[in-house]
PDB file of C-alpha atoms and ligand atoms in Angstrom:
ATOM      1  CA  UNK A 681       6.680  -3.607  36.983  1.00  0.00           C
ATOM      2  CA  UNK A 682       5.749  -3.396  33.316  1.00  0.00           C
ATOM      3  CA  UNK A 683       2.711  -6.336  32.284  1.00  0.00           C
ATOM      4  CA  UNK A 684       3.765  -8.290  29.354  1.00  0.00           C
ATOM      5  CA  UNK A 685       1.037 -10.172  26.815  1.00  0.00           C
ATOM      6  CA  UNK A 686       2.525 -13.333  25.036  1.00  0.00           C
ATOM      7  CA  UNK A 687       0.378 -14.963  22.285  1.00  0.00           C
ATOM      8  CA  UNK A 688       2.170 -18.323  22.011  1.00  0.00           C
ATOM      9  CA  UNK A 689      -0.034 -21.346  21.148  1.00  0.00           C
ATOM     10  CA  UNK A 690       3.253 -24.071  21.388  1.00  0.00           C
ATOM     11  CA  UNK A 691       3.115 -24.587  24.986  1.00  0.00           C
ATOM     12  CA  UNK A 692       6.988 -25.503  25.516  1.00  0.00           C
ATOM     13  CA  UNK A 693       7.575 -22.087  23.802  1.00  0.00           C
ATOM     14  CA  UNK A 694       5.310 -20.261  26.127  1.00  0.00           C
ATOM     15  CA  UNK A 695       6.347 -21.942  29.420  1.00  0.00           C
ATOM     16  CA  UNK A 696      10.202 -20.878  28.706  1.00  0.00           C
ATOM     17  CA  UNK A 697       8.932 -17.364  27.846  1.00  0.00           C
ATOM     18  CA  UNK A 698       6.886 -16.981  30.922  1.00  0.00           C
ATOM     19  CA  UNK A 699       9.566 -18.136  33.144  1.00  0.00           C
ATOM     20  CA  UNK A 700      12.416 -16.140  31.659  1.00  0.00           C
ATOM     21  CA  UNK A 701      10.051 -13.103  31.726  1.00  0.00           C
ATOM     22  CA  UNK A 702       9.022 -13.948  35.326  1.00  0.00           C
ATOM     23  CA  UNK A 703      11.985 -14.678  36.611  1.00  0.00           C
ATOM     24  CA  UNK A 704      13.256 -10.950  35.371  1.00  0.00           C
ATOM     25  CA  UNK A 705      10.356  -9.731  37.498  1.00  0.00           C
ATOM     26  CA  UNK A 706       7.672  -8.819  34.727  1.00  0.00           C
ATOM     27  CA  UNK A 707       4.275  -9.407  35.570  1.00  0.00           C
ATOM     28  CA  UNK A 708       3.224 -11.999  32.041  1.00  0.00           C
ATOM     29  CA  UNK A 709      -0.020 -13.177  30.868  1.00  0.00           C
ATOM     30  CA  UNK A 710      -0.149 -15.417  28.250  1.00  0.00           C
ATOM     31  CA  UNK A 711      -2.965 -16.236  25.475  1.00  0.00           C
ATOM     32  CA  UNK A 712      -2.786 -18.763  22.871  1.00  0.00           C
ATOM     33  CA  UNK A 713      -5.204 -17.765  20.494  1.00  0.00           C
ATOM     34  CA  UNK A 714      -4.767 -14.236  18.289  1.00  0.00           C
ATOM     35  CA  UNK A 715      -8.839 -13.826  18.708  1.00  0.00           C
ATOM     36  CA  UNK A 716      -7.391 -13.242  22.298  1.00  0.00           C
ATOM     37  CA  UNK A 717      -5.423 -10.518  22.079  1.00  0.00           C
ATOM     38  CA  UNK A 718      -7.602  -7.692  21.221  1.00  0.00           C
ATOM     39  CA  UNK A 719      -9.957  -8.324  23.964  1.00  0.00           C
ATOM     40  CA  UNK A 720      -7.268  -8.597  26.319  1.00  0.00           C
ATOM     41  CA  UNK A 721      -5.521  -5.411  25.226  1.00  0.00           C
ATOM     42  CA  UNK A 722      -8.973  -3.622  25.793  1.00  0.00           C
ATOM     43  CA  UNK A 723      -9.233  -4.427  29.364  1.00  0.00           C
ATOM     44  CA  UNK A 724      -5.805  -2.410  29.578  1.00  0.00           C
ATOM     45  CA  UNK A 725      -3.250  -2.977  31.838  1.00  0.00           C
ATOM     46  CA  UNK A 726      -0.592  -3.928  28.849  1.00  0.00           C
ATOM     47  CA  UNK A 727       2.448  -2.614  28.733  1.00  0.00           C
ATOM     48  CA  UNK A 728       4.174  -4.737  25.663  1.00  0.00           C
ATOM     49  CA  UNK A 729       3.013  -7.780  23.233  1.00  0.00           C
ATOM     50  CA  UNK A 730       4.992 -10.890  22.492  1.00  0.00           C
ATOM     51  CA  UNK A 731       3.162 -12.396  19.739  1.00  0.00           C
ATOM     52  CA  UNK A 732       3.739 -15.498  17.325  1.00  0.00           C
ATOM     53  CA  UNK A 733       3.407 -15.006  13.857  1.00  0.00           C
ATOM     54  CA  UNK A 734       1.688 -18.725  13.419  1.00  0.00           C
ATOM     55  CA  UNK A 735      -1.062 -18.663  15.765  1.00  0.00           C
ATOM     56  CA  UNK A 736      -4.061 -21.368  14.624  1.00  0.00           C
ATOM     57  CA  UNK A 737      -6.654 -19.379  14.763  1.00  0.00           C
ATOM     58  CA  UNK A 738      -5.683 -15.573  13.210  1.00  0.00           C
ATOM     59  CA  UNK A 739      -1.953 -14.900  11.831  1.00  0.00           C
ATOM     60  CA  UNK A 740       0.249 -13.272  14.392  1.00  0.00           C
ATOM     61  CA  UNK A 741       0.117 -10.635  11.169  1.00  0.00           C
ATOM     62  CA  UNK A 742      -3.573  -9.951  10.900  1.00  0.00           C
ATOM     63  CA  UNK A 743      -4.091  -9.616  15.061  1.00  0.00           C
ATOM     64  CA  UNK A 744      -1.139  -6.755  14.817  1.00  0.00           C
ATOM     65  CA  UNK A 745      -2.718  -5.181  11.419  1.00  0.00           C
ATOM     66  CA  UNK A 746      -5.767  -4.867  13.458  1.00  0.00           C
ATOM     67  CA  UNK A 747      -4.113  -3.980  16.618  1.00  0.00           C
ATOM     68  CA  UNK A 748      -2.496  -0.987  15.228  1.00  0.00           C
ATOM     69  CA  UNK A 749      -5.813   0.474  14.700  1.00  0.00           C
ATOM     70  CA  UNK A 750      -6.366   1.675  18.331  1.00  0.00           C
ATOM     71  CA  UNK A 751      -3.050   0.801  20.083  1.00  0.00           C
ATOM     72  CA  UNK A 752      -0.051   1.869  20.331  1.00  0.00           C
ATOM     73  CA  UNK A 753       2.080  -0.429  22.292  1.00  0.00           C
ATOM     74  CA  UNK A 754       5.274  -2.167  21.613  1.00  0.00           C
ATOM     75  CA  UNK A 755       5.092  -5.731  19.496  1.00  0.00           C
ATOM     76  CA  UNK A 756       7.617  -8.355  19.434  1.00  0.00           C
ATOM     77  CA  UNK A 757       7.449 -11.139  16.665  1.00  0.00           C
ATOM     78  CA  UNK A 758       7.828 -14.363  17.672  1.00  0.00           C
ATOM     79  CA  UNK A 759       8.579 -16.228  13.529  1.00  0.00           C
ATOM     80  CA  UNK A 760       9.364 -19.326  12.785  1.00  0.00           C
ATOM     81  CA  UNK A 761      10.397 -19.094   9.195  1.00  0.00           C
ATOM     82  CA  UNK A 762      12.387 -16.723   6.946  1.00  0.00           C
ATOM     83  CA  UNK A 763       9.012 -15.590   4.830  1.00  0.00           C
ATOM     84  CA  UNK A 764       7.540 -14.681   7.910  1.00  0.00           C
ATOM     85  CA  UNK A 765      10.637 -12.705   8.924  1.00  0.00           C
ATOM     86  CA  UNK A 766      10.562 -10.680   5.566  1.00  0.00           C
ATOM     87  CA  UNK A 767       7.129  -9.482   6.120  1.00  0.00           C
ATOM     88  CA  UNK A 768       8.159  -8.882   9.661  1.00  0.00           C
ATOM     89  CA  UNK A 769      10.714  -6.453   8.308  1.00  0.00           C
ATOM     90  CA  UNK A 770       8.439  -4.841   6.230  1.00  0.00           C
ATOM     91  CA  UNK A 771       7.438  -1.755   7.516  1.00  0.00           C
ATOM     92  CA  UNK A 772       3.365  -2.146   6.570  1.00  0.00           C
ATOM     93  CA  UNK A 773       2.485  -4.865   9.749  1.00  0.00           C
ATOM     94  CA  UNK A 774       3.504  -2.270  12.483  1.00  0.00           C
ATOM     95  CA  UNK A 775       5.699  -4.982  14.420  1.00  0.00           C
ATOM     96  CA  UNK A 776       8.483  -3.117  16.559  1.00  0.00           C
ATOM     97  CA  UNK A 777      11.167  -6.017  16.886  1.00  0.00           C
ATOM     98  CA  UNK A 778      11.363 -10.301  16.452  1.00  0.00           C
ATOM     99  CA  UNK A 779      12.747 -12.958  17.481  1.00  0.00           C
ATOM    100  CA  UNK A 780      13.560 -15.936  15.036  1.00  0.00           C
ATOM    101  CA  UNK A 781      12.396 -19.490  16.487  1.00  0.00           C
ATOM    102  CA  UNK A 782      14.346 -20.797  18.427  1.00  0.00           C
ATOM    103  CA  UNK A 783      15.958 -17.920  20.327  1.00  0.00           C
ATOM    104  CA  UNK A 784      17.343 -17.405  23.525  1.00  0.00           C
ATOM    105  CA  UNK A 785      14.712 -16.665  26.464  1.00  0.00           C
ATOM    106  CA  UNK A 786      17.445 -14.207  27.880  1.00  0.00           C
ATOM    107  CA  UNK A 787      17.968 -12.592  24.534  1.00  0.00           C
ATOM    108  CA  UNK A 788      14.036 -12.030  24.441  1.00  0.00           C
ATOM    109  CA  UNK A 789      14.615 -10.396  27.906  1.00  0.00           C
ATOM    110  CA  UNK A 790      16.473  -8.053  26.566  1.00  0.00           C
ATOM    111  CA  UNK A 791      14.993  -6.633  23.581  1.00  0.00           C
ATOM    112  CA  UNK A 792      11.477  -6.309  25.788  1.00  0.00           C
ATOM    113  CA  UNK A 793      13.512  -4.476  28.003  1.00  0.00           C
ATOM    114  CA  UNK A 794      15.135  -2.288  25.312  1.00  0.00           C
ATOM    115  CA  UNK A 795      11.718  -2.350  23.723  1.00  0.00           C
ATOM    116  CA  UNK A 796      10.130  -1.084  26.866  1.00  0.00           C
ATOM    117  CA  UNK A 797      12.777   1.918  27.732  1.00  0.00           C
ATOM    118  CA  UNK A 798      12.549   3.221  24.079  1.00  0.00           C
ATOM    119  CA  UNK A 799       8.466   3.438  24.391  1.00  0.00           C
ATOM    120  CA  UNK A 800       8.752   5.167  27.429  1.00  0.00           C
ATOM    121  CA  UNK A 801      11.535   7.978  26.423  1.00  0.00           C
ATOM    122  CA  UNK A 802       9.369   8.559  22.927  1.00  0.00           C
ATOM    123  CA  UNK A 803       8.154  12.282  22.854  1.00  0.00           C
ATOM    124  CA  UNK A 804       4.871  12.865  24.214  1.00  0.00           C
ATOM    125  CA  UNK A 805       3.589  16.378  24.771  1.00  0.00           C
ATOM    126  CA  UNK A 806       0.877  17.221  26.820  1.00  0.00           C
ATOM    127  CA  UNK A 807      -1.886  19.528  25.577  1.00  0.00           C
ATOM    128  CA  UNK A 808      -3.717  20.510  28.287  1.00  0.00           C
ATOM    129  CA  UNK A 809      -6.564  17.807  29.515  1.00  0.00           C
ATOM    130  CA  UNK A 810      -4.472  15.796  26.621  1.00  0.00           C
ATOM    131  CA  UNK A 811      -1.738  13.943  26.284  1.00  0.00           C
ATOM    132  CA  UNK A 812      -0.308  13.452  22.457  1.00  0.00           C
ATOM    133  CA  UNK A 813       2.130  10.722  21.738  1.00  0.00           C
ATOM    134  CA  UNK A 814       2.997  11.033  18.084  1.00  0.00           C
ATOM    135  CA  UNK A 815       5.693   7.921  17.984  1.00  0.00           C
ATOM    136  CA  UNK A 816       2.877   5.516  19.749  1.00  0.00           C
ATOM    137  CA  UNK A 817       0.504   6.932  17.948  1.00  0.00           C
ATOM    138  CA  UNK A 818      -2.220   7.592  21.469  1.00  0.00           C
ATOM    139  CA  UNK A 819      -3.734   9.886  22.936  1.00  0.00           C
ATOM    140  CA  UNK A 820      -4.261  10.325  26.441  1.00  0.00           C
ATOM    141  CA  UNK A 821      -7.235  12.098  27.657  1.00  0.00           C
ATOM    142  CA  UNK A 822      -8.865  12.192  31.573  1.00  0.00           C
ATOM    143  CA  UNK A 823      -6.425  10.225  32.514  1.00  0.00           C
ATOM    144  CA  UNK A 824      -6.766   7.455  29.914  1.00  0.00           C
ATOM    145  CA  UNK A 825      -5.174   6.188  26.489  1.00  0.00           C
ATOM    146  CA  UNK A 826      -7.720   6.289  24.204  1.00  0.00           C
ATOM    147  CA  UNK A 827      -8.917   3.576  21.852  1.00  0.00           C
ATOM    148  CA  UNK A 828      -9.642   5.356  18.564  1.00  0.00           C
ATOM    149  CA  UNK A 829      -9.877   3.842  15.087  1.00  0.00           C
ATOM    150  CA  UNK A 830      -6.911   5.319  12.876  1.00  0.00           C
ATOM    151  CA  UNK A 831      -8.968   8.393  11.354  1.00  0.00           C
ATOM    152  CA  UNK A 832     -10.100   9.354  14.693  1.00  0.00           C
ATOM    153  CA  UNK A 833      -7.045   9.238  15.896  1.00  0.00           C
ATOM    154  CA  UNK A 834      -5.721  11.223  12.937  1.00  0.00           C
ATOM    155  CA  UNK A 835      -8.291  13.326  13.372  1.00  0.00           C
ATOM    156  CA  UNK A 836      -7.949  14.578  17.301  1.00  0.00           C
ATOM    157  CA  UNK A 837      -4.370  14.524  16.673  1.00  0.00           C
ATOM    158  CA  UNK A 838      -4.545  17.169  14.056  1.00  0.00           C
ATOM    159  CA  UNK A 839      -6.761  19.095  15.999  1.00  0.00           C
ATOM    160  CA  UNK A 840      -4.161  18.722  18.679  1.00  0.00           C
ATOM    161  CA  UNK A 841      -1.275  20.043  17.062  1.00  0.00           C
ATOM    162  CA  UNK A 842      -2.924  23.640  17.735  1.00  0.00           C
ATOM    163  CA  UNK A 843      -5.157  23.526  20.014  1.00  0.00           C
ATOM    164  CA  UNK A 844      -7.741  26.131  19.364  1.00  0.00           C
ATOM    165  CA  UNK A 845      -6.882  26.905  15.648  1.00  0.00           C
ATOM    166  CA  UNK A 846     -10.304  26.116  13.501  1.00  0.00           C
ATOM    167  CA  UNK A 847      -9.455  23.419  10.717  1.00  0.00           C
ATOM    168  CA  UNK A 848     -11.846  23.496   7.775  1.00  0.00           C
ATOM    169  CA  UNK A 849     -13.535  19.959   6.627  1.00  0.00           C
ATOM    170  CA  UNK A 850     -11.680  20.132   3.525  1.00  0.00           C
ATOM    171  CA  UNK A 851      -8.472  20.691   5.453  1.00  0.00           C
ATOM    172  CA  UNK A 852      -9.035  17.802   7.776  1.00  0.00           C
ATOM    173  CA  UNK A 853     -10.311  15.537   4.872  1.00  0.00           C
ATOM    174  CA  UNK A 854      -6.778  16.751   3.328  1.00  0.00           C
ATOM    175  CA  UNK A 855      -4.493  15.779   5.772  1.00  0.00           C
ATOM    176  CA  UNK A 856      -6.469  13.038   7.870  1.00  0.00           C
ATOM    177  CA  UNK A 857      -7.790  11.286   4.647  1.00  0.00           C
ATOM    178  CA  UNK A 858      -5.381  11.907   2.197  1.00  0.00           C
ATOM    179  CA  UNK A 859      -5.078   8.249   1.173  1.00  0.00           C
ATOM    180  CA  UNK A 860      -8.795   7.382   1.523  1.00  0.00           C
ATOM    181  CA  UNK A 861     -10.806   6.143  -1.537  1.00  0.00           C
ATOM    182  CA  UNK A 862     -14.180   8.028  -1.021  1.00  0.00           C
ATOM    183  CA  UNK A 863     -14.599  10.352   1.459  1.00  0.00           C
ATOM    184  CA  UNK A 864     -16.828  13.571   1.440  1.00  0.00           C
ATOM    185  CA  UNK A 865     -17.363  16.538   4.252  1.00  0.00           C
ATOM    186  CA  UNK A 866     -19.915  13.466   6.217  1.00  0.00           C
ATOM    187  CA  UNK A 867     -16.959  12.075   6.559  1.00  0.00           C
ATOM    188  CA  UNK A 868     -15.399  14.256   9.130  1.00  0.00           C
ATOM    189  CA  UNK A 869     -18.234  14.995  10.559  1.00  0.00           C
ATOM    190  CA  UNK A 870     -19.519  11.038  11.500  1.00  0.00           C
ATOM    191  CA  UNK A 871     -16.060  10.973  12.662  1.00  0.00           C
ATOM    192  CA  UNK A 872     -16.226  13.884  15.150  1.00  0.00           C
ATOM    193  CA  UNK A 873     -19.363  12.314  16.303  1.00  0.00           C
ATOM    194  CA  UNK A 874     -17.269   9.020  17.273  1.00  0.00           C
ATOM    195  CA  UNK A 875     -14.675  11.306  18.565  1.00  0.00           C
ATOM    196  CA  UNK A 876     -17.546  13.397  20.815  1.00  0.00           C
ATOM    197  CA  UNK A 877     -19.116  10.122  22.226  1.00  0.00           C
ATOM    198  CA  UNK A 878     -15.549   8.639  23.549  1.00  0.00           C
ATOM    199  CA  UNK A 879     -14.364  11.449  25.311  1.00  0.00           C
ATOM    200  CA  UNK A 880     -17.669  11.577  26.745  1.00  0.00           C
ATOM    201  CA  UNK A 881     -17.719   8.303  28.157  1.00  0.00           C
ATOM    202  CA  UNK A 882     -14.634   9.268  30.262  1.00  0.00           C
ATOM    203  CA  UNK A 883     -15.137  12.731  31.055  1.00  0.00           C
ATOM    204  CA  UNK A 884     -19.024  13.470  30.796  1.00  0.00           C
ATOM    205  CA  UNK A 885     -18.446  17.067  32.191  1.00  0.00           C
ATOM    206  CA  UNK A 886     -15.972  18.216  29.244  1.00  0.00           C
ATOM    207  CA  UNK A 887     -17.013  18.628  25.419  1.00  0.00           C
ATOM    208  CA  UNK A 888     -13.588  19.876  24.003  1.00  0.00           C
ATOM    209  CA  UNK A 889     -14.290  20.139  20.776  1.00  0.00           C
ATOM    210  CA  UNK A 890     -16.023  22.856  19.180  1.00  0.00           C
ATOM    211  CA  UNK A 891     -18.425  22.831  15.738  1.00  0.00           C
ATOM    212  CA  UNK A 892     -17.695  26.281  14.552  1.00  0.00           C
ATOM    213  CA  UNK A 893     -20.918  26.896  12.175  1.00  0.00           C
ATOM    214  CA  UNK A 894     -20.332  27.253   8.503  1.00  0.00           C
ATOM    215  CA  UNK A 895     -16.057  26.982   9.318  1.00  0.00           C
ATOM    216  CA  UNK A 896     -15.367  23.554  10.812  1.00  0.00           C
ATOM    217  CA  UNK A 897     -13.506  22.069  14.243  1.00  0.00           C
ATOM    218  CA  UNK A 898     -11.352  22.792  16.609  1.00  0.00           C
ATOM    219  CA  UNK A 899     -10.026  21.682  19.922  1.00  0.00           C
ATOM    220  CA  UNK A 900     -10.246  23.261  23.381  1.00  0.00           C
ATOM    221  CA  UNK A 901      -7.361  21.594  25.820  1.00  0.00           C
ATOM    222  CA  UNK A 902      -8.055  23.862  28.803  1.00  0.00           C
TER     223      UNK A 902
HETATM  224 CA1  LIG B1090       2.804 -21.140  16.688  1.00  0.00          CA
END
């Protein structure tokens, strides 16, 4: 059974969440602070995030913005007013559905459920020892999603898409950093150092990806 996350700090809220989402069989955690969440989501185990937009301590906004960084799972707003729901709907804070205070525990049931299926059925392709979800934006490598900042994961996924093809640092600065103020050809490479260090830490025995001298990077999946 999928785990749930709900970051809820109104505890009448929270105890009619938990129980509808129990009582539908999902295993449900709950935190009430948004300095929670991250750590929480590190540990793994999470499967989808229910999370208040007015939590006291960091806006329901800011813990997604920074969410969004390394993971990819599905988040469900939890607003209380109409201001928050127009910044909900705007595209920017990476939120996947909400619910307008108050709402219907049952009708929260259902969009995590609907929430849940359509993360499962997105496209995911496996590249060898990899696993590249473009719609979640992970990556799965050794058996693990991995938690990368948003140019490294830009950056392996590139790579990904052809697997063995040697990308140029001005390429990769291209399309990984188009939007970036100041970058330069360090860039990529303190990145690829990152990039090295985590896949190490899961699979010491693998280095997949390959400094071609004097031509740039590219990606071994076998
Ligand atoms: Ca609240």
């Amino acid at each position: 059974m999928p785990t749930l996350l709900l970051a809820e700090d109104d505890a009448a809220i929270a105890e009619t969440v938990l129980y509808a989402l129990r009582a539908e069989g999902f295993d449900a955690e709950h935190v009430l602070l948004g300095g929670q969440v991250l750590p929480r989501l590190q540990r793994g185990g999470i499967d989808l995030l229910v999370l208040d937009v007015g939590l006291p301590d960091i806006s329901g906004f800011e813990v997604c913005r920074r969410l969004r960084e390394t993971h990819g799972l599905p988040v469900i707003f939890l607003t209380a007013r109409s201001d928050e729901i127009d910044r909900v709907l705007g595209l920017e804070i990476g939120a996947d559905d909400y619910m307008a205070k108050p709402f219907s525990p049952r009708e929260l049931v259902a969009r995590v459920r609907a929430r849940l299926r359509r993360h499962e059925a997105a496209p995911s392709s496996r590249r060898g020892c990899f696993e590249l979800d473009e719609e979640a934006h992970r990556i799965r490598f050794a058996g693990h999603w991995l938690e990368l900042t948003r140019y490294e994961h830009a950056l392996l996924a590139e790579l990904l898409r052809r697997p063995g093809a040697i990308l140029t640092r001005a390429q990769l600065l291209d399309r990984v950093w188009a939007d970036a103020l100041e970058t330069g050809e360090r860039t990529v490479d303190t990145h690829i150092k990152t990039l090295r260090a985590k896949l190490r830490q899961l699979d010491p025995a693998r280095d997949p990806i390959r400094t071609h001298r004097g031509l740039g990077y590219s990606v071994d999946v076998d």
